[in-house]
mmCIF file of C-alpha atoms in Angstrom:
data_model
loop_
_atom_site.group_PDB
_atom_site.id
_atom_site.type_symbol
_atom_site.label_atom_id
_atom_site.label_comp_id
_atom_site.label_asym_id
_atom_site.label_seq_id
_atom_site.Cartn_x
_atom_site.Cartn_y
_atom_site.Cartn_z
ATOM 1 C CA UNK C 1 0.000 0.000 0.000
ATOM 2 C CA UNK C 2 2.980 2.132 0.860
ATOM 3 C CA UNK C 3 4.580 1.808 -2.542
ATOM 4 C CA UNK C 4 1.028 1.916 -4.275
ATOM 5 C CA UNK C 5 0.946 5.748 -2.140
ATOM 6 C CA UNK C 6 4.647 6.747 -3.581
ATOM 7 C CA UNK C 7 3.931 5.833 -7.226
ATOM 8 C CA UNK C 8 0.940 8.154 -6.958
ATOM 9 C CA UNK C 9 3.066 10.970 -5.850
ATOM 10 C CA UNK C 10 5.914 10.034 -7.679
ATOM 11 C CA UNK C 11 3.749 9.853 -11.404
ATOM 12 C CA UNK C 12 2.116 13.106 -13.154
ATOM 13 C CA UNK C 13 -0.904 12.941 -14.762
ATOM 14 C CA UNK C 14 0.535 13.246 -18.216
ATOM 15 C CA UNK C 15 2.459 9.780 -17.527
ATOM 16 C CA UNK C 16 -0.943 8.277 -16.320
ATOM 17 C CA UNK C 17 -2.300 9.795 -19.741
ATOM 18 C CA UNK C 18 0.319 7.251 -21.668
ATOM 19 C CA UNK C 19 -0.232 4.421 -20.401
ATOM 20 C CA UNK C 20 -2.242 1.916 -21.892
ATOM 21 C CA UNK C 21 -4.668 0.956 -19.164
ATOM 22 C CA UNK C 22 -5.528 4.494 -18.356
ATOM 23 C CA UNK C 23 -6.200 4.770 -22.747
ATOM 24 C CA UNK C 24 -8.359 1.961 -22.237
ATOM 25 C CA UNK C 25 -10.425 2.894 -19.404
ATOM 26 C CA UNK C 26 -11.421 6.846 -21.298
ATOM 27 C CA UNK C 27 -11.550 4.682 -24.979
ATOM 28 C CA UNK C 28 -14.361 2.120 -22.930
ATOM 29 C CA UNK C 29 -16.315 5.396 -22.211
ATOM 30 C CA UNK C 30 -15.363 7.999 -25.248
ATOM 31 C CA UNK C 31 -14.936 5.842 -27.854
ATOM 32 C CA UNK C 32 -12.476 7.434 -30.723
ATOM 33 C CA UNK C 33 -13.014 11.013 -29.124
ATOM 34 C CA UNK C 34 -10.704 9.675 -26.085
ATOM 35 C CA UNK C 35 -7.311 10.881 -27.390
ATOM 36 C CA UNK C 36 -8.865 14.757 -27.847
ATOM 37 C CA UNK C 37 -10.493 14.513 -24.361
ATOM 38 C CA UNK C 38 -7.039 13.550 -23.073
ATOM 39 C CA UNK C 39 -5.011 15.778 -24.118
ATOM 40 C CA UNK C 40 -7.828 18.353 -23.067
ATOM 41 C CA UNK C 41 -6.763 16.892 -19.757
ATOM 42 C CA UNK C 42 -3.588 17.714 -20.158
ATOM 43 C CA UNK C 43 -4.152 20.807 -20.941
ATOM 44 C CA UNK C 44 -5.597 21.673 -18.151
ATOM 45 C CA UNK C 45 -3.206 20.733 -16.140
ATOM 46 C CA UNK C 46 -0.667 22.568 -17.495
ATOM 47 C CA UNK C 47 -2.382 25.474 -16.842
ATOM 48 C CA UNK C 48 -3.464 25.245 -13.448
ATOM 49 C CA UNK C 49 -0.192 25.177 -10.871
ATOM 50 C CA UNK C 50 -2.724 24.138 -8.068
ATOM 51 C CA UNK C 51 -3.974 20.796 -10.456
ATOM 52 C CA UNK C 52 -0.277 19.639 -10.606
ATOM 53 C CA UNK C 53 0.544 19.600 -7.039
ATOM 54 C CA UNK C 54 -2.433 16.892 -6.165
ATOM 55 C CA UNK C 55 -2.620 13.459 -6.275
ATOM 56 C CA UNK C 56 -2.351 12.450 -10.013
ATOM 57 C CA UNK C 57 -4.808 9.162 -9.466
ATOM 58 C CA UNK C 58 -7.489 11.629 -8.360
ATOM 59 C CA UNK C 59 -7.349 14.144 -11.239
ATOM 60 C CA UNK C 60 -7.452 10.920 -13.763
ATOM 61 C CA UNK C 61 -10.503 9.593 -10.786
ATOM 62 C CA UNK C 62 -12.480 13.128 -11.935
ATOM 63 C CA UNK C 63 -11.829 13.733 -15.771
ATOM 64 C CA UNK C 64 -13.511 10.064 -15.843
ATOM 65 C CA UNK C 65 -16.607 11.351 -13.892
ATOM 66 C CA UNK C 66 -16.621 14.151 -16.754
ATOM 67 C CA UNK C 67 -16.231 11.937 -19.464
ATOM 68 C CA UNK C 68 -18.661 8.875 -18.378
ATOM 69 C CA UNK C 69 -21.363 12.455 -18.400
ATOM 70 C CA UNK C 70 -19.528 13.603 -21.603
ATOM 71 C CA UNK C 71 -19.109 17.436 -20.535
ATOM 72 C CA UNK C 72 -15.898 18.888 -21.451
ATOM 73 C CA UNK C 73 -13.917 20.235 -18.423
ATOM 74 C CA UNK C 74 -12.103 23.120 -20.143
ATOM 75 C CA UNK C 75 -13.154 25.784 -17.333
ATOM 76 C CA UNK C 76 -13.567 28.582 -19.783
ATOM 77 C CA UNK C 77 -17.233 26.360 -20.996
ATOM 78 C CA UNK C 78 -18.206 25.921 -17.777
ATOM 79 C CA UNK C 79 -20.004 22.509 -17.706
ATOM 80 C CA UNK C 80 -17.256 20.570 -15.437
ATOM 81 C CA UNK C 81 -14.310 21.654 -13.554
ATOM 82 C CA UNK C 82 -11.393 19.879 -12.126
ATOM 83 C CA UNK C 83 -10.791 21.401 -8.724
ATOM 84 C CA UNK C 84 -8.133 21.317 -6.334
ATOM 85 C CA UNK C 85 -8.511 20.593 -2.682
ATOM 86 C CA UNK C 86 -6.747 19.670 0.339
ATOM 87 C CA UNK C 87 -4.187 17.458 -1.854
ATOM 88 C CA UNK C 88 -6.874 16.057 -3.970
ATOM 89 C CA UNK C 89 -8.517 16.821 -7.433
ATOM 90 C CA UNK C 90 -12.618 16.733 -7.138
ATOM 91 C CA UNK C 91 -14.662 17.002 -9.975
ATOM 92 C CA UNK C 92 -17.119 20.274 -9.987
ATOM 93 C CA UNK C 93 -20.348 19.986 -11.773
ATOM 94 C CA UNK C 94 -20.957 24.062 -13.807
ATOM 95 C CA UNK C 95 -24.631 25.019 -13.833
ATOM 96 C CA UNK C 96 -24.159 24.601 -17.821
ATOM 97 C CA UNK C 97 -23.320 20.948 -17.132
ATOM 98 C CA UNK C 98 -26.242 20.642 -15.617
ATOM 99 C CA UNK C 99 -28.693 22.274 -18.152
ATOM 100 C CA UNK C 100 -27.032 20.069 -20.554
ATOM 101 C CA UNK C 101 -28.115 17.003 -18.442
ATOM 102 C CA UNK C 102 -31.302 18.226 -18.794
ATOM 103 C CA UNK C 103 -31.779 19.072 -22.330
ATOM 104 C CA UNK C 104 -30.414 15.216 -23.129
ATOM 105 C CA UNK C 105 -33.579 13.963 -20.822
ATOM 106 C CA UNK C 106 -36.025 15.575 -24.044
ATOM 107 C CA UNK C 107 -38.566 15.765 -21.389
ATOM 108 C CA UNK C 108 -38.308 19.851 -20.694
ATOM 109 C CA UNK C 109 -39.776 22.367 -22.852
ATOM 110 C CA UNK C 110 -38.266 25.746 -21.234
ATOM 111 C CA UNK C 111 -35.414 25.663 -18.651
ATOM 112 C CA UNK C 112 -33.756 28.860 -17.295
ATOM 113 C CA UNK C 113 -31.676 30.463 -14.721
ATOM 114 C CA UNK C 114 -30.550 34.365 -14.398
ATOM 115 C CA UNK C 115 -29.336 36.668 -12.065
ATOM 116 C CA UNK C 116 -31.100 39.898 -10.669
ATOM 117 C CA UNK C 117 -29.875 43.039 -9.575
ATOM 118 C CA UNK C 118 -31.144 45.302 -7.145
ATOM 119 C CA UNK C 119 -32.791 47.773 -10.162
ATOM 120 C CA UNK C 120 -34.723 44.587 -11.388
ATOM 121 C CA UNK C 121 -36.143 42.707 -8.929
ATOM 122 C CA UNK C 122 -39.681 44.080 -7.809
ATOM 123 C CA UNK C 123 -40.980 40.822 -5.289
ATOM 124 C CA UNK C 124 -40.966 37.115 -5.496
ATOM 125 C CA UNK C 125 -43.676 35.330 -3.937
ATOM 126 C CA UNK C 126 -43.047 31.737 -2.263
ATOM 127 C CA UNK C 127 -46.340 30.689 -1.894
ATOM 128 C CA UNK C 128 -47.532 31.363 -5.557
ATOM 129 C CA UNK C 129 -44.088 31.150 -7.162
ATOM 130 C CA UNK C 130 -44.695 34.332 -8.540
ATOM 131 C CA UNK C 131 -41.545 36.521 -9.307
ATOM 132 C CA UNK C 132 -41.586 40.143 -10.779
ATOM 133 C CA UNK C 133 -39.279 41.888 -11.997
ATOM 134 C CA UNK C 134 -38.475 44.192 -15.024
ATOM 135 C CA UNK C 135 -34.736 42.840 -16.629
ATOM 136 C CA UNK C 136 -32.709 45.331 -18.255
ATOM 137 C CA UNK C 137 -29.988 43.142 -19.924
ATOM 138 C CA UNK C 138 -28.916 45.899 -22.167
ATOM 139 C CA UNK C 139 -27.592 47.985 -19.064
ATOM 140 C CA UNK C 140 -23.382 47.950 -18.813
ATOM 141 C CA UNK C 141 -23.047 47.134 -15.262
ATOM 142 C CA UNK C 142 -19.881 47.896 -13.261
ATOM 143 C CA UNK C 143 -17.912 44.554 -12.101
ATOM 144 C CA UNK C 144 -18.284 45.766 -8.454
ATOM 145 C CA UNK C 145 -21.982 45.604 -8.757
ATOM 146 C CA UNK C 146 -23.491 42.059 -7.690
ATOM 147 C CA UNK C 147 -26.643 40.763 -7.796
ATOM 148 C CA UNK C 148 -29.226 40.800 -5.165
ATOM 149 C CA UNK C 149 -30.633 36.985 -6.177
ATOM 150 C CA UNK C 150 -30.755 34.136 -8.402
ATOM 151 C CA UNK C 151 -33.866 32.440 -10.263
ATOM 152 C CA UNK C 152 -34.416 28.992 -11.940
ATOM 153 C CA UNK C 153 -37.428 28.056 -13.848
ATOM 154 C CA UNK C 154 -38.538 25.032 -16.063
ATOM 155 C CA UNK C 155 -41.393 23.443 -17.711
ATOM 156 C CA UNK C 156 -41.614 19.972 -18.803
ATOM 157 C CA UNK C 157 -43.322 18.545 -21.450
ATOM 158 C CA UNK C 158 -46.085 16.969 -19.497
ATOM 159 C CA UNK C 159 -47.308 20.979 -18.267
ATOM 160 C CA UNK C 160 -45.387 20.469 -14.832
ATOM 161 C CA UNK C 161 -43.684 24.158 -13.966
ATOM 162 C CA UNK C 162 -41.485 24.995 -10.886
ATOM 163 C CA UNK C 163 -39.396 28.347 -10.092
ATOM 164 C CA UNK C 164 -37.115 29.198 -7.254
ATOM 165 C CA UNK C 165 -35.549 32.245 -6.511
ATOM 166 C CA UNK C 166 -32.500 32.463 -3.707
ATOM 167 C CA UNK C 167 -30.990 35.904 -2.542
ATOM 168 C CA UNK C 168 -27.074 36.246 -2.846
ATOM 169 C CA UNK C 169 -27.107 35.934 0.849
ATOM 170 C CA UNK C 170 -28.924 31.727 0.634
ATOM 171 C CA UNK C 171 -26.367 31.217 -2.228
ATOM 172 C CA UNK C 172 -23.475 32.249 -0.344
ATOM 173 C CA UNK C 173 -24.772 30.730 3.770
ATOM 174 C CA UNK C 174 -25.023 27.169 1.131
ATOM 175 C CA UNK C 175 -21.594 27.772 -0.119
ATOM 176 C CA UNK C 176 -19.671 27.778 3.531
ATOM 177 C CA UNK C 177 -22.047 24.923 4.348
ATOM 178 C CA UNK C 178 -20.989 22.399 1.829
ATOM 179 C CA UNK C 179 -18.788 23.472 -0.720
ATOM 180 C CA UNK C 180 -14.886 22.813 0.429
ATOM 181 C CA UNK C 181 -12.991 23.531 -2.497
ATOM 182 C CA UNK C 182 -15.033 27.098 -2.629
ATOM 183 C CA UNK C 183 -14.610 28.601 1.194
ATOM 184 C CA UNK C 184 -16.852 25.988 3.463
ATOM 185 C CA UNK C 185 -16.867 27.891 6.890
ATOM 186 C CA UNK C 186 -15.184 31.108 5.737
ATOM 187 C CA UNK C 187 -16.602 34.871 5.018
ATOM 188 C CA UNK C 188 -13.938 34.742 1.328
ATOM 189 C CA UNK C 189 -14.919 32.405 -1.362
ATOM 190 C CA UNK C 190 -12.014 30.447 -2.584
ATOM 191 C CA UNK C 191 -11.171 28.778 -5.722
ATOM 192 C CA UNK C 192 -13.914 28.556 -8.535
ATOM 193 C CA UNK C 193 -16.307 30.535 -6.262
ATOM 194 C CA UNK C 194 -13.784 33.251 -5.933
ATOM 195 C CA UNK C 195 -13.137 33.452 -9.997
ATOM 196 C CA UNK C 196 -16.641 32.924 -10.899
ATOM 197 C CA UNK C 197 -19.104 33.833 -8.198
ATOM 198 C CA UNK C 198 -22.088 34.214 -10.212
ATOM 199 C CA UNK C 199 -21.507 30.723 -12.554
ATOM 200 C CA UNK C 200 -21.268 29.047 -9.446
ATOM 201 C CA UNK C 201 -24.577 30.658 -7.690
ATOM 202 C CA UNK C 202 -26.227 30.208 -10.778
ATOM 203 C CA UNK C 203 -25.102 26.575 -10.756
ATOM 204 C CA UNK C 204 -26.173 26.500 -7.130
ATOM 205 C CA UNK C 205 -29.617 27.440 -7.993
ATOM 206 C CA UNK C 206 -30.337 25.269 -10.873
ATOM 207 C CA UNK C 207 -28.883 21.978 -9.358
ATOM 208 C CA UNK C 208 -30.992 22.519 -6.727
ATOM 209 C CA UNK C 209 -34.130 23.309 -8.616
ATOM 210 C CA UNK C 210 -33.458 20.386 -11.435
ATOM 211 C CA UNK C 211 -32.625 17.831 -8.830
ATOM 212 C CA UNK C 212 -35.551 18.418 -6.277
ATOM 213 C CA UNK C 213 -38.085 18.775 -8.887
ATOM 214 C CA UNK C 214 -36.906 17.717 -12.288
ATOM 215 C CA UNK C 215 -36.930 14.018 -13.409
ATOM 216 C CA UNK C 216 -33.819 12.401 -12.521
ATOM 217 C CA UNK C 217 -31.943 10.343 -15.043
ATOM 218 C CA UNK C 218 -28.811 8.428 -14.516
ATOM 219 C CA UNK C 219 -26.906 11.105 -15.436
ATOM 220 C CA UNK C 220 -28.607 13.453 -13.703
ATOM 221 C CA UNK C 221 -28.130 11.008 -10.689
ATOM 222 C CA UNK C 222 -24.404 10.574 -11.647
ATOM 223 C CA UNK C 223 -23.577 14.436 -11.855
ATOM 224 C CA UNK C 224 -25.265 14.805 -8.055
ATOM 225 C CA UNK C 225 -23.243 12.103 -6.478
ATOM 226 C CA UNK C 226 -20.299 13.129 -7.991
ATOM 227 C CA UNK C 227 -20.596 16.826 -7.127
ATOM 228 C CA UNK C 228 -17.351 18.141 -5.071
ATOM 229 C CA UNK C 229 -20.485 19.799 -3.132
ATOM 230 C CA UNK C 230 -21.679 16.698 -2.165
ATOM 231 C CA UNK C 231 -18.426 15.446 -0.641
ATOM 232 C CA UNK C 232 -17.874 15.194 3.371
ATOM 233 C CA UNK C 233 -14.191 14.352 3.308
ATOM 234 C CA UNK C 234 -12.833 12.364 0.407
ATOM 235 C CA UNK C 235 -13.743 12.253 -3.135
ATOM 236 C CA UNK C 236 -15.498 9.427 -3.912
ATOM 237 C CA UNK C 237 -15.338 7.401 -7.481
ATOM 238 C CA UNK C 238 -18.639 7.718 -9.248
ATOM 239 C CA UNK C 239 -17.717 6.797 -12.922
ATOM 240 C CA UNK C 240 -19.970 4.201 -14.118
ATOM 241 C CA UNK C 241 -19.324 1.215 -15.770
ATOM 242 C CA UNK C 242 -19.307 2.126 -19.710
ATOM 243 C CA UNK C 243 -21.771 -0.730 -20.692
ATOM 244 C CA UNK C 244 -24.152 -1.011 -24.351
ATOM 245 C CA UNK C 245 -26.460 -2.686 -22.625
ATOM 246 C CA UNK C 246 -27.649 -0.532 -19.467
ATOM 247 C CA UNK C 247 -25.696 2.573 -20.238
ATOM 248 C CA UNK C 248 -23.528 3.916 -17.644
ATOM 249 C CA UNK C 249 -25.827 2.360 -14.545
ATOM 250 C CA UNK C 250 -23.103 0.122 -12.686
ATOM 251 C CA UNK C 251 -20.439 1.518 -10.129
ATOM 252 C CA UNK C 252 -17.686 2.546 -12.483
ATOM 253 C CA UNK C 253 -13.807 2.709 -12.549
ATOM 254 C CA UNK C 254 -11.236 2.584 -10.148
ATOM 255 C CA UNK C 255 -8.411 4.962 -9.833
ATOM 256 C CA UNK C 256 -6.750 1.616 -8.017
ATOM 257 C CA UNK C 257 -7.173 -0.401 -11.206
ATOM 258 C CA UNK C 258 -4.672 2.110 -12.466
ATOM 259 C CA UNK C 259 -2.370 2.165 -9.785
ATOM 260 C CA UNK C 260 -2.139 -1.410 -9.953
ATOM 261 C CA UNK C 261 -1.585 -1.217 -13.751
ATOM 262 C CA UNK C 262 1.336 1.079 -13.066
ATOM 263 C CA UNK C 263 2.783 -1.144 -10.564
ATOM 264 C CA UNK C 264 2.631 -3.983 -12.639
ATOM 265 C CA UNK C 265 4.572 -2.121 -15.692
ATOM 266 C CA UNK C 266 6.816 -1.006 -12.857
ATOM 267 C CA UNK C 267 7.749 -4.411 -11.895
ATOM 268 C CA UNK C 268 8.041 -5.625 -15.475
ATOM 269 C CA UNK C 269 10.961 -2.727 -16.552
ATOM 270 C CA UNK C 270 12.652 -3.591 -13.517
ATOM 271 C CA UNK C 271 12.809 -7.321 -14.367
ATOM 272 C CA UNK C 272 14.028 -6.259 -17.888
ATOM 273 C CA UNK C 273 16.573 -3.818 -16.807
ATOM 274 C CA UNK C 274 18.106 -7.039 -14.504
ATOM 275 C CA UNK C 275 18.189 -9.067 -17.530
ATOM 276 C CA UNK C 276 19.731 -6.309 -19.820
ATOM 277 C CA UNK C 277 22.818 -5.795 -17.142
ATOM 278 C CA UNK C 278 23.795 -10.226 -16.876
ATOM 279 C CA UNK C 279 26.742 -11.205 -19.032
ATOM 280 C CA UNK C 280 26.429 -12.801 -21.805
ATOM 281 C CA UNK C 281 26.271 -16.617 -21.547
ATOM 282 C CA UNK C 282 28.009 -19.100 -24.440
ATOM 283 C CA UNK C 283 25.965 -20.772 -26.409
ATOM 284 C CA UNK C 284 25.372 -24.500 -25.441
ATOM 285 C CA UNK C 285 24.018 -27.178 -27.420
ATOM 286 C CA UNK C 286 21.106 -29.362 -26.311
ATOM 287 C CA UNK C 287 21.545 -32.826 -26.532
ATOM 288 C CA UNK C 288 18.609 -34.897 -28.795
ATOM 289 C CA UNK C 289 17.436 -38.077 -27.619
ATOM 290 C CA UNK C 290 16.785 -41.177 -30.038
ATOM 291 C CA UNK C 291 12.971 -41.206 -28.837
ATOM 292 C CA UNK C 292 13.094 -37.263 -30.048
ATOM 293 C CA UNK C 293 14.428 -37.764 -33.311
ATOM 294 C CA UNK C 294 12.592 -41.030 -33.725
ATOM 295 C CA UNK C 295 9.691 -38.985 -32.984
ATOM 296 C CA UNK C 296 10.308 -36.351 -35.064
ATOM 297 C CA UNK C 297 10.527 -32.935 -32.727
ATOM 298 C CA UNK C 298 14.383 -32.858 -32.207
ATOM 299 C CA UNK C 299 15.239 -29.404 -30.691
ATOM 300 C CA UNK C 300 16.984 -26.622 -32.620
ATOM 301 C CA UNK C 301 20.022 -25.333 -30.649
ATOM 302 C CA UNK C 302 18.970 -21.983 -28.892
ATOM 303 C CA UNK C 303 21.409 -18.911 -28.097
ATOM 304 C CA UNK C 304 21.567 -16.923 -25.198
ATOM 305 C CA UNK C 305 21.831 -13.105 -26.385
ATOM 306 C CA UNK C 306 23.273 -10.169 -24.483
ATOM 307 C CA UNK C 307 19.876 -8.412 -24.119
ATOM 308 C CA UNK C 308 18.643 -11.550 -22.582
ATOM 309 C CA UNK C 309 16.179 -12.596 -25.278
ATOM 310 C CA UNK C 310 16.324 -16.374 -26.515
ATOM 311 C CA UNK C 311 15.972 -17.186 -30.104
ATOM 312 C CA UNK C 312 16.902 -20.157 -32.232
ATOM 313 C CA UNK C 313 19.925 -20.570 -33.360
ATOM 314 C CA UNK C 314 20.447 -20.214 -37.486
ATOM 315 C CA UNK C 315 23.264 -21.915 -39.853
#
């Protein structure tokens, strides 16, 4: 277990990228748009100093979450981030991702989510659902203004309606209650939440109205579990098993498999580099018995090379 621990710290994410098993696991679930996704992983890496100081295993754990729901995680689209915390890499559901759960369903006619400021809000009304206020989205608004609330609202197919509205003070008492990569317990949002307040209150909103009250589909089911939101202490692997016949619906990949994978080719290049540093041996001949030849399978003489393979000896 020790070693398994060191070859995680020891291995960067582009190195799990190469190797075969880790190819297999994102070709099982992508198909032939694995390679881009991967080197979209990469990518992202690259660029984010905090996402190369984690545990490799667990950034390779959350891109799979992102590609078993098939939502890019380039941060600048906002449907799925890869987020740092406490050591580990947790996968972070945008409120784009989850629209785009939604929309696959085919069972909504109208979903939406906006912000309000203070000049366009008029009331909301819990009891009725019944929000008014006059937008003006043409109005250039200085960064230091914020808004004064959120609002979701769908409709589904079947006539069934819902809306919520949350102030900027719910969204943000939610966000130090659960959310540990964005501030949980502190007065500063941090990471994602301090970049992108509003795409995260929006997503705030939205997952909660779409999850309470929309229909929930596997993915839909997937995305919430696998949340960074959701989490308590450790991330926990979500990825389903990629399967034709009851699509992504089993518990999925483990990071471990790949550990082990690595371990495995560790042990294998270390037996090779032992063989590649013996002397070479002479070349001996093998003795045929009369019941061999009699039989028909007498041996060809075999040479020992310096690089430790065997082949058969040629005249």
């Amino acid at each position: 277990m020790n070693n398994q621990v060191a070859n995680t710290q020891q291995i960067t994410v582009k190195q799990f990228v190469n190797m075969n098993s880790t190819k297999k696991r994102f070709e099982d679930v992508l198909g032939n748009r694995a390679p881009q996704f991967m080197s979209s992983l990469v990518s992202v890496v690259n660029s984010n100093q905090d996402l190369q100081q984690v545990e490799a295993a667990s950034v390779i754990n959350s891109a799979l979450v992102a590609a078993a729901l098939d939502l890019p995680i380039n941060p600048n689209f906002g449907y799925m981030y890869i987020v740092p915390y406490n050591g580990q890499a947790q996968p972070q559901m945008g409120y784009k991702g989850y629209i785009q759960l939604a929309q696959r369903s085919g069972q909504y006619r109208k979903i939406t989510v906006a912000e309000l400021y203070e000049d366009e809000f008029i009331s909301w009304d819990p009891l009725m659902e019944e929000l008014k206020y006059e937008a003006h989205r043409e109005k250039e608004r200085d960064e230091k203004e914020q808004p004064v609330g959120y609002f979701g609202h769908f409709e589904l197919l079947n006539g069934f309606q819902k809306t919520v509205y949350w102030t900027r003070q719910q969204v943000d008492n939610r966000r130090k209650r659960f959310s540990q990569a964005g501030g949980k317990n502190s007065d500063k949002p941090k990471g994602v939440w301090a970049k992108n307040y509003n795409a995260m209150a929006l997503k705030t909103v939205i997952k909660d109205l779409l999850t309470k009250w929309g229909p929930m589909t596997v993915d839909m089911q997937t995305a919430y579990g696998a949340d960074e939101e959701e989490y308590n202490e450790n991330p926990r692997d979500v990825t389903p098993v990629q399967d034709t016949a009851s699509a992504q619906s089993e518990e999925g990949y483990q990071t471990q498999d790949i550990l082990n994978s690595f371990d495995q080719a560790e042990k294998e290049k270390a037996t090779e580099e032992k063989k590649q540093t013996k002397k070479p041996a002479k070349a001996t001949k093998k003795n045929t018995s009369k019941g061999d030849q009699a039989n028909g399978t007498s041996e060809s003489q075999e040479e020992l090379f310096p690089d430790g393979t065997i082949t058969p000896h040629t005249k």
